[in-house]
Amino acid sequence: MPALHRTGRPAGTGLRPLARTAAVLAAALALLSPPGAAGPASAAAQAAPAADATVRVNTQAALGRLSDVARGVNAAIWDSHMNDPEVAALMKAADVGAMRYPGGSYADMYHWETHTAPGGYVAPGTGFDAFMGTVRATGAQPILIANYGSGTPEEAAGWVRYANVTKDYDAKYWEIGNEIYGNGHYGSGWEHDEHEDKSPREYARQVRAYATAMKAVDPTIKIGAVLTTPGHWPDGVVGEGDPGDWNHTVLSQVTDVVDFVSVHWYAGGSDTTAQDAMTRLARLPGELREVRNQIDRYAGAGSPRIGIALTEINTNTGGARLTARPNGLFAADAFMTALENGVFNVDWWNTHNGAGQITTVDGETDYGDMGMLSSGACTGDICEPAPNTPFHPYYGMKMTSELGTAGDTMVAAASATQDVSAHAVHRRDGRLSVLLINKNPDAARTVDLEYAGFVPSTAAPEVSRYARGDNDITEVTGGAASASRVTVPPYAMLTVTLTPQPGTGPGASAAGTPGPPKLEAVTDTTARLSWEGAQGAARYLVQERDGAHTHLVGETTGTSVILRNLPPGSTHTVNVLAADASGRLSAPSTPLTFTTGTPSDAACAVTYHRDTSWGNGFVATITVRNLSDTPITGWTVDWDWPTGRQSVSSGWNATFHQTGRHVRVTAPEGAGPLAPDGASTASFGFVGANDGPNPDPTAFRLNGTVCST
């Protein structure tokens, strides 16, 4: 049998707070200590542990709602255990809502009707109908990958017909191919692609053909196009003869026919530890924001209808440190981080995968297996446990189901401590759940919880734990009397669920939740927003979010508002809340993020052109024109990078200085004046570096004056 682990990928490449609890949880530390932990401390120490972390939760800052396909896993036709009955039971217990088939790169050589993958191994019992049996037993939905590499639009349309007309499976989500950018067009080829033209232009042309053929059979399906993840190879690379890199070329041609885009995220190469991966996870929000920026650029007003699916995620693409406890912590953190940052679906690679490099992590054998469940495979004389035994990443995903389910609202949670991650969900029944992840392997963390927009009742919180010594998610019982403090054991996860004080929260308001805000118009200093009104609303409050803090930026009795005095080129995330006649606030709307422009009638103009890119570096040229009626001698140009991981390495035709995100460029010695009315230009260039996404700067200043861009 061929090895089942995945190979061949390139290396990784305002409103003030309405409420804040002040009570202190006086429960014994032993309450939250798992079996096998260190012996109990003194009774006094247990009664009042010193807090060494603070987490703030703001239920007025919504991050979006959990979809019915939020949690997902990949399933592969080479996996002989893919449809074991235990799989459906385990996935149902973890509230898995999506199962992706037929398995990564195999999709581009898989023919559904004959259930064959020429050149690859197909395990018995893994056909489409058998897979759908597992999907239905799980209560999930399929995410199906149409064969782009060796298939045709007609073959894909036939699959839609069989699935949704003949069998009535109601398969909604259909991707066109897997990692097609890995077809050799950029020099590295692991994805099967028989098209003579392997360019992004041809892929875009074919996506249109696939969408037309497939939607002719079932117009209700959703079509997904494959994008690269910003900051990961081959992002930014422009192939010979192409008008731009993969994403910009594809999106410029398909936004009118696709319903979502599919991206993949792996923290790094095969030597990446799960601890490293948890650190690198901090880059994911910016990378997903750049995906949305790119969709916004080409889809315009239609951008909100195009979703983002993260259809593969794991720490690395093979090797070691994959089944042990830290990857379980990573799984929980990664699922929620992605969902909080604009994706509707996250799929773990993989359900079963196969043993790889054997190591010891946190005192346990790590089998180097990218699966959530054991396949029972061996490396040498070391074998995994019985098939379908869950690995730690399964419990990480399952812990997120303790946090919330479809329709619940993710809200802002911010930790002041680097080794404690926090995520929060405001449930439809008014309860608030907070997930705390202690990434420190050696020390417990006692966390003070603070709240805005939520007042906990005096009832003891419900606590779920996954820590050393636990064989599953464990319900912790005892005499907890308050919700302001909790201790998380080392290398552990806790979900704390709180009930609201009666008469507080959105449930006490007569106003419903407003519709999502829409950006009607934007200038360099203003933004006009509108939203669907809410029943029972007397007025509306528009709040801007900064982390877990919010502040009021607009208020109206209507359903639109103009925000003024915004800085040019600035990015803002806002929610709308409705207040009833008594001033009680509803739940917040889903968020809107927008960026202001630059003045159209500025006294200067700047052109920023990225000449070439190679994933983690680029060359750019900037051209400046003076549009005023007087010459400028001794100019400076300033800008701020959108991320903290962009920098100028070296430059020419000017002097460069960077402090933090801010860059100042000064004219070279002996430079002549910039003539008025755009009669002359100054041009300079530089080599830049980016560790992650590389969005263009949004505003430039010439001698302090904001220029049009």
XYZ file of C-alpha atoms in Angstrom, residues 75-708:
634
model
C -11.609 12.867 3.469
C -9.497 11.061 0.876
C -10.250 8.188 -1.475
C -6.962 6.481 -0.565
C -8.126 6.216 3.066
C -9.522 2.743 3.679
C -10.989 3.895 7.030
C -12.712 6.954 5.571
C -16.206 5.503 5.927
C -15.812 3.441 9.088
C -18.946 3.856 11.253
C -16.773 5.235 14.061
C -15.822 8.192 11.870
C -19.372 9.488 11.588
C -19.953 9.066 15.327
C -16.768 10.926 16.243
C -17.366 13.746 13.781
C -20.955 14.155 14.887
C -19.779 14.400 18.498
C -17.462 17.244 17.444
C -20.268 19.055 15.555
C -18.463 18.707 12.232
C -20.563 20.379 9.563
C -18.492 19.819 6.408
C -16.527 16.939 4.855
C -14.342 17.644 1.829
C -13.886 14.979 -0.879
C -12.155 13.285 -2.727
C -8.927 14.413 -1.065
C -6.557 17.248 -1.898
C -4.406 16.731 -4.959
C -6.159 13.458 -5.764
C -9.137 15.548 -6.827
C -7.354 16.593 -10.018
C -7.001 13.037 -11.248
C -10.238 11.596 -9.834
C -13.103 10.572 -12.096
C -16.244 10.321 -10.022
C -18.297 8.115 -12.315
C -15.722 5.317 -12.549
C -14.277 6.025 -9.089
C -10.749 5.916 -10.470
C -7.652 8.087 -10.092
C -5.143 7.004 -12.750
C -1.674 7.112 -11.253
C -2.978 7.020 -7.678
C -4.301 4.492 -5.174
C -8.039 4.217 -4.538
C -9.045 2.279 -1.432
C -12.051 -0.069 -1.490
C -15.303 1.325 -0.136
C -14.460 4.986 -0.737
C -16.836 5.753 -3.611
C -19.004 8.841 -3.686
C -22.180 7.166 -2.432
C -20.301 5.542 0.454
C -18.811 8.918 1.323
C -22.250 10.524 1.264
C -23.444 7.850 3.671
C -20.816 9.043 6.147
C -21.691 12.679 5.481
C -25.356 12.065 6.189
C -24.660 9.965 9.272
C -22.526 12.833 10.570
C -25.218 15.399 9.833
C -22.736 17.341 7.709
C -22.583 18.750 4.187
C -20.138 17.738 1.459
C -17.579 20.075 -0.058
C -16.741 18.494 -3.407
C -13.712 19.182 -5.590
C -14.448 18.960 -9.288
C -11.604 17.484 -11.321
C -9.868 20.358 -13.085
C -6.522 18.716 -13.818
C -7.792 15.866 -16.006
C -11.520 16.510 -16.110
C -13.908 18.660 -18.093
C -16.805 21.001 -17.349
C -19.137 18.338 -18.753
C -17.785 15.693 -16.368
C -18.280 18.076 -13.437
C -21.810 18.899 -14.584
C -22.545 15.169 -14.706
C -21.441 14.875 -11.099
C -23.756 17.713 -10.096
C -26.622 15.996 -11.909
C -25.955 12.667 -10.219
C -25.514 14.216 -6.773
C -28.370 16.687 -6.739
C -30.889 15.438 -9.285
C -30.516 11.655 -9.348
C -29.611 11.138 -5.673
C -31.004 14.353 -4.136
C -27.884 14.813 -1.970
C -28.225 18.619 -2.100
C -24.464 19.088 -2.426
C -24.046 22.858 -2.229
C -20.293 23.575 -2.314
C -18.159 22.730 -5.366
C -14.519 23.761 -5.779
C -12.918 23.831 -9.216
C -9.698 21.898 -8.670
C -7.374 21.757 -5.706
C -4.012 23.601 -5.613
C -3.911 24.384 -9.319
C -1.225 27.041 -8.863
C 1.049 24.079 -8.091
C 0.791 22.776 -11.674
C 4.340 23.747 -12.647
C 3.497 27.167 -14.062
C 5.672 28.767 -11.389
C 8.377 26.102 -11.507
C 7.078 23.693 -8.871
C 4.531 21.099 -9.904
C 2.809 18.660 -7.579
C -0.751 19.163 -8.862
C -1.919 17.049 -11.801
C -2.870 19.343 -14.705
C -3.164 18.133 -18.285
C -4.027 21.543 -19.768
C -1.496 22.725 -22.309
C -1.907 26.250 -20.954
C -1.273 26.175 -17.210
C -1.542 29.906 -16.611
C -3.934 31.618 -14.203
C -5.695 33.147 -17.217
C -6.559 29.677 -18.518
C -7.677 28.549 -15.069
C -9.978 31.581 -14.852
C -11.367 30.868 -18.320
C -12.049 27.261 -17.339
C -13.668 28.290 -14.025
C -16.198 30.266 -16.048
C -16.850 27.232 -18.258
C -17.205 24.906 -15.257
C -19.543 27.334 -13.477
C -21.751 27.691 -16.566
C -22.037 23.932 -17.128
C -22.555 23.026 -13.463
C -25.092 25.762 -12.675
C -27.055 24.857 -15.789
C -27.813 21.595 -13.962
C -28.411 23.119 -10.520
C -28.363 26.917 -10.282
C -28.455 26.786 -6.472
C -24.956 25.344 -6.048
C -22.014 27.484 -4.964
C -18.849 27.481 -7.072
C -15.413 28.028 -5.523
C -12.217 29.179 -7.238
C -8.738 28.326 -5.961
C -6.526 31.175 -4.701
C -3.075 31.276 -3.168
C -2.768 32.450 0.427
C -1.169 35.913 0.655
C 2.362 35.650 1.991
C 2.732 32.011 0.929
C 4.357 30.822 -2.299
C 3.529 31.589 -5.106
C 1.756 34.711 -3.855
C 3.064 37.758 -5.701
C 4.967 35.761 -8.308
C 4.138 36.783 -11.884
C 4.614 34.040 -14.473
C 6.012 34.678 -17.919
C 3.415 36.364 -20.101
C 0.918 36.816 -17.243
C -0.666 40.199 -16.485
C -0.262 39.662 -12.737
C 0.155 37.035 -10.055
C -2.280 34.136 -9.603
C -4.843 35.823 -7.362
C -5.091 39.122 -9.219
C -5.293 37.394 -12.592
C -7.953 34.902 -11.526
C -10.093 37.335 -9.536
C -10.080 39.896 -12.330
C -11.983 37.381 -14.469
C -14.240 35.277 -12.223
C -15.862 37.354 -9.467
C -19.167 37.454 -11.343
C -19.458 33.647 -11.559
C -17.985 32.331 -8.274
C -19.616 32.210 -4.844
C -16.540 31.563 -2.723
C -12.795 31.211 -2.914
C -10.702 28.413 -1.448
C -7.342 28.953 0.256
C -5.024 26.665 2.240
C -2.876 27.475 5.268
C 0.056 25.504 6.635
C 2.264 27.176 9.202
C 5.537 26.120 7.587
C 7.764 23.315 6.363
C 8.236 19.825 7.720
C 10.490 21.031 10.546
C 7.856 23.334 12.027
C 6.886 22.432 15.575
C 3.347 22.926 16.786
C 4.721 25.529 19.211
C 6.145 27.435 16.226
C 2.832 27.027 14.433
C 0.899 28.570 17.307
C 3.208 31.580 17.115
C 2.863 31.834 13.333
C -0.906 31.738 13.680
C -0.711 35.447 14.506
C -0.120 36.037 10.771
C -3.348 34.394 9.641
C -5.734 37.332 10.329
C -3.678 39.668 8.124
C -3.438 37.071 5.382
C -7.186 36.505 5.369
C -7.772 40.263 5.416
C -5.668 40.550 2.273
C -7.752 37.835 0.579
C -10.822 39.924 1.328
C -9.077 43.074 0.083
C -8.348 41.345 -3.205
C -11.963 40.188 -3.550
C -13.144 43.726 -2.726
C -10.898 45.149 -5.428
C -12.376 43.040 -8.216
C -15.906 42.299 -6.997
C -16.728 45.794 -5.730
C -20.250 45.978 -4.330
C -20.619 42.238 -4.984
C -17.793 41.332 -2.631
C -19.946 40.445 0.425
C -21.640 37.579 -1.419
C -18.271 35.873 -2.116
C -17.214 33.779 0.857
C -13.785 32.531 1.904
C -13.267 28.853 2.739
C -10.047 27.634 4.379
C -10.298 24.127 2.987
C -6.975 22.806 4.303
C -5.137 23.691 7.499
C -2.512 22.042 9.690
C 0.796 22.923 11.290
C 2.980 21.586 8.473
C 2.879 19.365 5.443
C 4.424 16.184 6.744
C 7.156 14.951 9.060
C 6.905 15.132 12.823
C 5.055 16.840 15.684
C 1.553 16.463 14.339
C -0.480 14.214 16.646
C 0.748 15.449 20.031
C -0.906 17.807 22.493
C 0.444 21.128 21.177
C -1.124 20.426 17.783
C -4.425 19.943 19.573
C -4.054 23.395 21.099
C -3.129 24.718 17.656
C -6.219 23.125 16.095
C -8.598 24.865 18.509
C -6.780 28.188 18.167
C -6.570 27.928 14.369
C -10.220 27.006 13.796
C -11.452 29.955 15.840
C -8.860 32.425 14.539
C -9.851 31.682 10.956
C -13.588 31.805 11.630
C -13.241 35.101 13.504
C -11.433 36.607 10.538
C -13.982 36.188 7.813
C -14.017 32.552 6.655
C -17.211 30.501 6.713
C -15.554 27.076 6.678
C -12.301 25.536 8.008
C -11.309 21.967 7.038
C -8.539 20.087 8.835
C -6.127 18.061 6.768
C -6.934 15.175 7.272
C -9.387 12.651 8.791
C -6.805 9.841 8.531
C -3.432 10.286 6.901
C -0.704 7.806 7.853
C 2.303 7.545 10.124
C 5.379 9.657 9.433
C 8.424 10.603 11.463
C 8.230 9.305 15.038
C 9.201 11.713 17.821
C 8.401 12.309 21.463
C 6.477 15.462 22.327
C 5.293 16.386 25.818
C 6.129 12.885 27.007
C 3.972 11.219 24.342
C 4.723 9.498 21.061
C 4.013 11.750 18.102
C 3.328 9.676 15.000
C 3.971 12.404 12.436
C 0.448 11.841 11.143
C -1.542 14.748 9.691
C -4.835 13.029 10.488
C -7.248 13.713 13.315
C -7.849 9.996 13.781
C -5.390 7.112 13.804
C -5.121 5.035 10.658
C -3.370 2.234 12.541
C -0.314 2.591 10.287
C 3.289 1.963 11.306
C 6.663 3.577 10.842
C 9.177 0.767 11.180
C 8.233 -1.224 14.259
C 6.311 1.650 15.877
C 2.598 1.536 15.152
C -0.210 3.937 15.796
C -3.057 2.953 18.132
C -6.138 1.188 16.777
C -7.777 2.831 13.760
C -10.059 5.772 14.567
C -8.408 6.471 17.902
C -8.574 10.270 18.147
C -5.361 12.258 18.198
C -5.083 15.546 20.077
C -6.112 17.727 17.072
C -9.503 16.013 17.108
C -10.066 17.167 20.673
C -8.915 20.651 19.741
C -11.606 20.806 17.079
C -14.151 19.232 19.403
C -13.415 21.846 22.067
C -14.525 24.568 19.650
C -17.951 22.900 19.532
C -18.175 23.528 23.290
C -17.772 27.202 22.432
C -20.643 27.587 19.969
C -22.712 26.132 17.164
C -24.286 27.354 13.909
C -25.996 30.722 14.274
C -24.115 31.778 17.393
C -22.141 35.028 17.252
C -18.386 35.207 17.653
C -17.368 38.263 19.670
C -14.079 39.986 20.401
C -11.837 38.518 23.095
C -8.352 39.843 23.766
C -5.672 38.341 25.983
C -2.971 40.477 27.549
C -0.685 37.448 27.865
C 1.148 35.969 24.880
C 0.851 32.343 25.950
C -2.899 32.506 26.593
C -5.255 32.633 23.603
C -8.881 33.616 24.062
C -11.982 33.213 21.909
C -15.595 33.985 22.779
C -19.066 33.232 21.416
C -22.332 34.907 22.428
C -24.949 32.221 22.089
C -28.436 32.694 20.741
C -29.927 31.846 24.155
C -27.975 34.699 25.790
C -25.187 32.665 27.346
C -21.542 33.587 26.786
C -18.832 30.975 26.240
C -15.134 31.788 26.525
C -12.377 29.456 25.330
C -8.976 29.861 27.008
C -5.910 28.088 25.620
C -2.787 27.935 27.775
C 0.157 27.348 25.427
C 2.690 27.240 28.259
C 3.805 23.617 28.804
C 5.204 24.250 32.272
C 2.939 26.630 34.177
C -0.751 27.094 34.845
C -2.242 30.487 34.055
C -4.752 32.171 36.333
C -6.884 34.419 34.178
C -8.989 37.395 35.217
C -12.019 37.743 32.947
C -13.454 41.175 32.157
C -16.610 41.880 30.182
C -18.153 44.688 28.155
C -21.799 44.405 27.152
C -22.362 41.318 29.292
C -23.262 40.954 32.968
C -22.787 37.392 34.287
C -25.245 35.993 36.755
C -24.097 34.657 40.101
C -24.676 31.083 38.932
C -21.632 28.860 38.746
C -20.252 28.701 35.214
C -20.170 25.489 33.216
C -16.561 24.466 32.597
C -15.216 22.038 29.974
C -11.536 21.051 30.079
C -9.012 19.223 27.950
C -5.694 18.838 29.719
C -3.014 16.307 30.550
C -4.650 13.200 31.945
C -7.984 13.806 30.197
C -9.123 11.208 27.667
C -11.844 13.444 26.223
C -13.428 16.829 26.801
C -14.136 16.716 30.533
C -16.938 18.536 32.308
C -15.630 20.130 35.498
C -18.081 20.295 38.391
C -17.797 21.918 41.774
C -18.576 25.055 43.695
C -17.503 27.784 41.294
C -19.474 30.869 42.329
C -18.359 33.577 39.973
C -17.021 34.089 36.472
C -14.262 36.643 36.905
C -11.329 34.295 37.427
C -10.295 30.859 36.228
C -7.070 28.847 36.283
C -6.018 27.007 33.124
C -3.594 24.100 33.611
C -0.394 23.934 31.541
C -0.860 22.931 27.880
C -4.628 22.881 28.351
C -7.908 24.295 27.079
C -10.918 25.431 29.090
C -14.301 26.592 27.892
C -16.256 28.594 30.463
C -19.965 29.135 29.759
C -21.794 31.869 31.671
C -25.452 32.769 32.018
C -26.466 36.438 31.900
C -27.876 38.297 34.839
C -31.669 38.392 34.417
C -32.886 41.531 32.685
C -29.562 42.250 30.976
C -28.152 41.734 27.506
C -29.811 41.694 24.079
C -32.553 39.409 25.361
C -33.822 42.236 27.568
C -34.042 44.696 24.657
C -37.209 45.175 22.614
C -35.018 45.913 19.596
C -33.969 43.250 17.145
C -30.538 42.920 15.589
C -29.839 45.293 12.672
C -28.801 43.953 9.297
C -25.157 43.969 8.240
C -23.873 47.454 7.395
C -23.124 48.139 3.740
C -20.628 50.618 2.385
C -22.617 52.872 0.064
C -19.861 55.388 -0.670
C -16.400 56.227 0.616
C -14.035 59.162 0.147
C -10.707 60.034 1.720
C -12.371 61.294 4.942
C -15.967 60.027 4.921
C -17.930 56.792 4.629
C -21.675 56.440 4.072
C -23.140 53.269 5.584
C -26.624 51.804 5.453
C -28.268 48.734 6.970
C -31.595 46.959 7.208
C -33.599 48.238 10.133
C -34.531 46.206 13.193
C -37.980 45.795 14.700
C -38.413 47.775 17.921
C -35.450 50.053 17.267
C -35.698 53.676 18.441
C -32.193 54.568 17.286
C -29.003 52.975 16.032
C -25.438 53.162 17.283
C -22.456 52.591 15.011
C -19.423 51.365 16.900
C -15.855 50.943 15.725
C -13.824 48.048 17.067
C -10.201 48.142 18.154
C -9.308 44.720 19.498
C -11.826 44.006 22.249
C -12.605 47.701 22.755
C -15.319 49.653 20.954
C -16.180 53.332 20.710
C -19.153 55.209 19.304
C -18.583 56.761 15.870
C -22.152 57.388 14.707
C -25.732 57.591 15.972
C -29.009 57.990 14.073
C -32.723 57.294 14.189
C -32.596 56.228 10.533
C -30.887 53.337 8.809
C -27.931 55.161 7.319
C -25.147 57.370 8.582
C -22.183 59.295 7.255
C -18.977 58.874 9.245
C -16.799 61.961 8.957
C -13.266 63.105 9.756
C -11.731 59.737 8.978
C -8.002 59.677 8.173
C -7.202 59.080 4.482
C -6.158 55.530 3.717
C -7.349 54.233 7.099
C -9.086 50.927 7.793
C -12.117 50.639 10.079
C -14.245 47.766 11.393
C -17.745 48.685 12.564
C -20.891 47.064 13.962
C -24.395 48.500 14.239
C -26.519 48.062 17.382
C -30.169 48.987 17.856
C -31.465 50.636 21.018
C -35.086 50.313 22.097
C -37.135 53.149 23.607
C -35.602 52.461 27.020
C -32.061 52.550 25.666
C -31.462 48.811 25.995
C -29.162 47.535 23.270
C -29.669 44.699 20.827
C -27.035 42.232 19.749
C -24.537 43.763 17.294
C -24.785 43.301 13.564
C -22.167 41.334 11.694
C -19.122 43.543 11.091
C -18.067 45.599 8.100
C -14.442 46.472 7.391
C -13.647 49.262 4.947
C -10.715 51.490 3.986
C -10.932 55.163 3.124
C -9.373 56.444 -0.083
C -7.144 59.414 -0.883
C -8.257 62.893 -2.027
C -9.074 63.192 -5.700
C -8.129 66.887 -5.758
C -4.840 66.617 -3.848
C -1.879 68.883 -4.519
C 0.244 65.832 -5.337
C -0.088 62.378 -6.839
C 1.804 59.156 -6.133
C 1.975 56.002 -8.212
C 3.082 52.849 -6.366
C 3.995 49.965 -8.645
C 5.157 46.543 -7.510
C 7.574 45.526 -10.267
C 8.191 41.942 -9.182
C 7.619 39.662 -6.185
C 8.897 36.310 -4.977
C 6.790 35.398 -1.961
C 8.832 36.993 0.829
C 10.362 39.882 -1.127
C 9.580 42.365 -3.858
C 10.812 45.315 -5.893
C 8.694 48.464 -6.097
C 8.900 51.811 -7.879
C 7.259 55.015 -6.620
C 6.652 58.038 -8.815
C 5.707 61.425 -7.331
C 4.147 64.432 -9.093
C 3.650 67.928 -7.722
C 0.198 69.160 -8.800
C 0.322 72.464 -6.938
C 1.041 75.779 -8.660
C 4.426 76.277 -6.971
C 7.634 74.234 -7.277
C 8.790 71.987 -4.408
C 12.449 71.791 -3.481
C 13.771 69.311 -0.936
C 10.890 66.861 -0.851
C 10.056 64.014 1.524
C 7.614 61.155 0.948
C 6.066 59.270 3.889
C 3.898 56.182 4.182
C 2.945 53.502 6.683
C 3.005 49.806 5.857
C -0.368 48.060 6.348
C 1.305 45.220 8.317
C 4.140 45.046 10.791
C 6.045 42.528 8.680
C 6.814 44.710 5.652
C 10.044 46.635 5.306
C 12.459 48.389 2.964
C 15.702 46.450 2.569
C 17.564 48.778 0.202
C 16.705 51.536 -2.255
C 17.966 53.907 -4.935
C 17.454 57.490 -6.143
C 16.531 58.577 -2.596
C 17.401 58.061 1.090
C 15.203 55.625 3.039
C 14.546 55.412 6.771
C 12.028 53.095 8.475
C 10.834 53.230 12.089
C 8.291 50.564 12.950
C 5.768 50.613 10.113
C 6.593 54.190 9.099
C 8.833 54.885 6.105
C 10.310 58.285 5.233
C 12.040 58.858 1.912
C 14.041 62.044 1.288
C 15.223 63.490 -1.984
C 18.804 62.648 -2.938
C 21.440 65.312 -2.616
C 21.402 67.648 -5.612
C 17.892 66.706 -6.699
C 16.158 69.441 -8.620
C 12.771 70.881 -7.646
C 9.497 69.198 -8.458
C 7.940 71.474 -11.056
C 4.359 72.712 -10.521
C 1.288 71.371 -12.289
C 2.813 67.907 -12.720
C 5.391 69.117 -15.228
C 8.092 66.878 -13.719
C 8.273 63.735 -11.593
C 10.538 62.180 -9.008
C 10.956 58.449 -9.192
C 12.715 56.099 -6.793
C 12.680 52.389 -6.098
C 13.506 49.856 -3.439
C 13.835 46.195 -2.586
C 11.320 45.243 0.079
C 10.785 42.267 2.361
C 7.517 40.803 3.602
C 6.938 38.037 6.121
C 3.307 37.290 5.374
C 0.894 39.269 3.193
C 2.195 42.226 1.204
C -0.664 44.712 0.724
C 0.129 48.048 -0.906
C 0.337 51.159 1.296
C -2.954 53.039 1.330
C -1.780 56.674 1.674
C 1.335 58.680 0.795
C 2.305 62.176 1.915
C 4.522 64.617 0.043
C 6.045 67.063 2.528
C 3.177 66.216 4.885
C 0.370 66.647 2.339
C -1.779 63.603 1.551
C -1.515 62.746 -2.142
C -3.966 61.083 -4.453
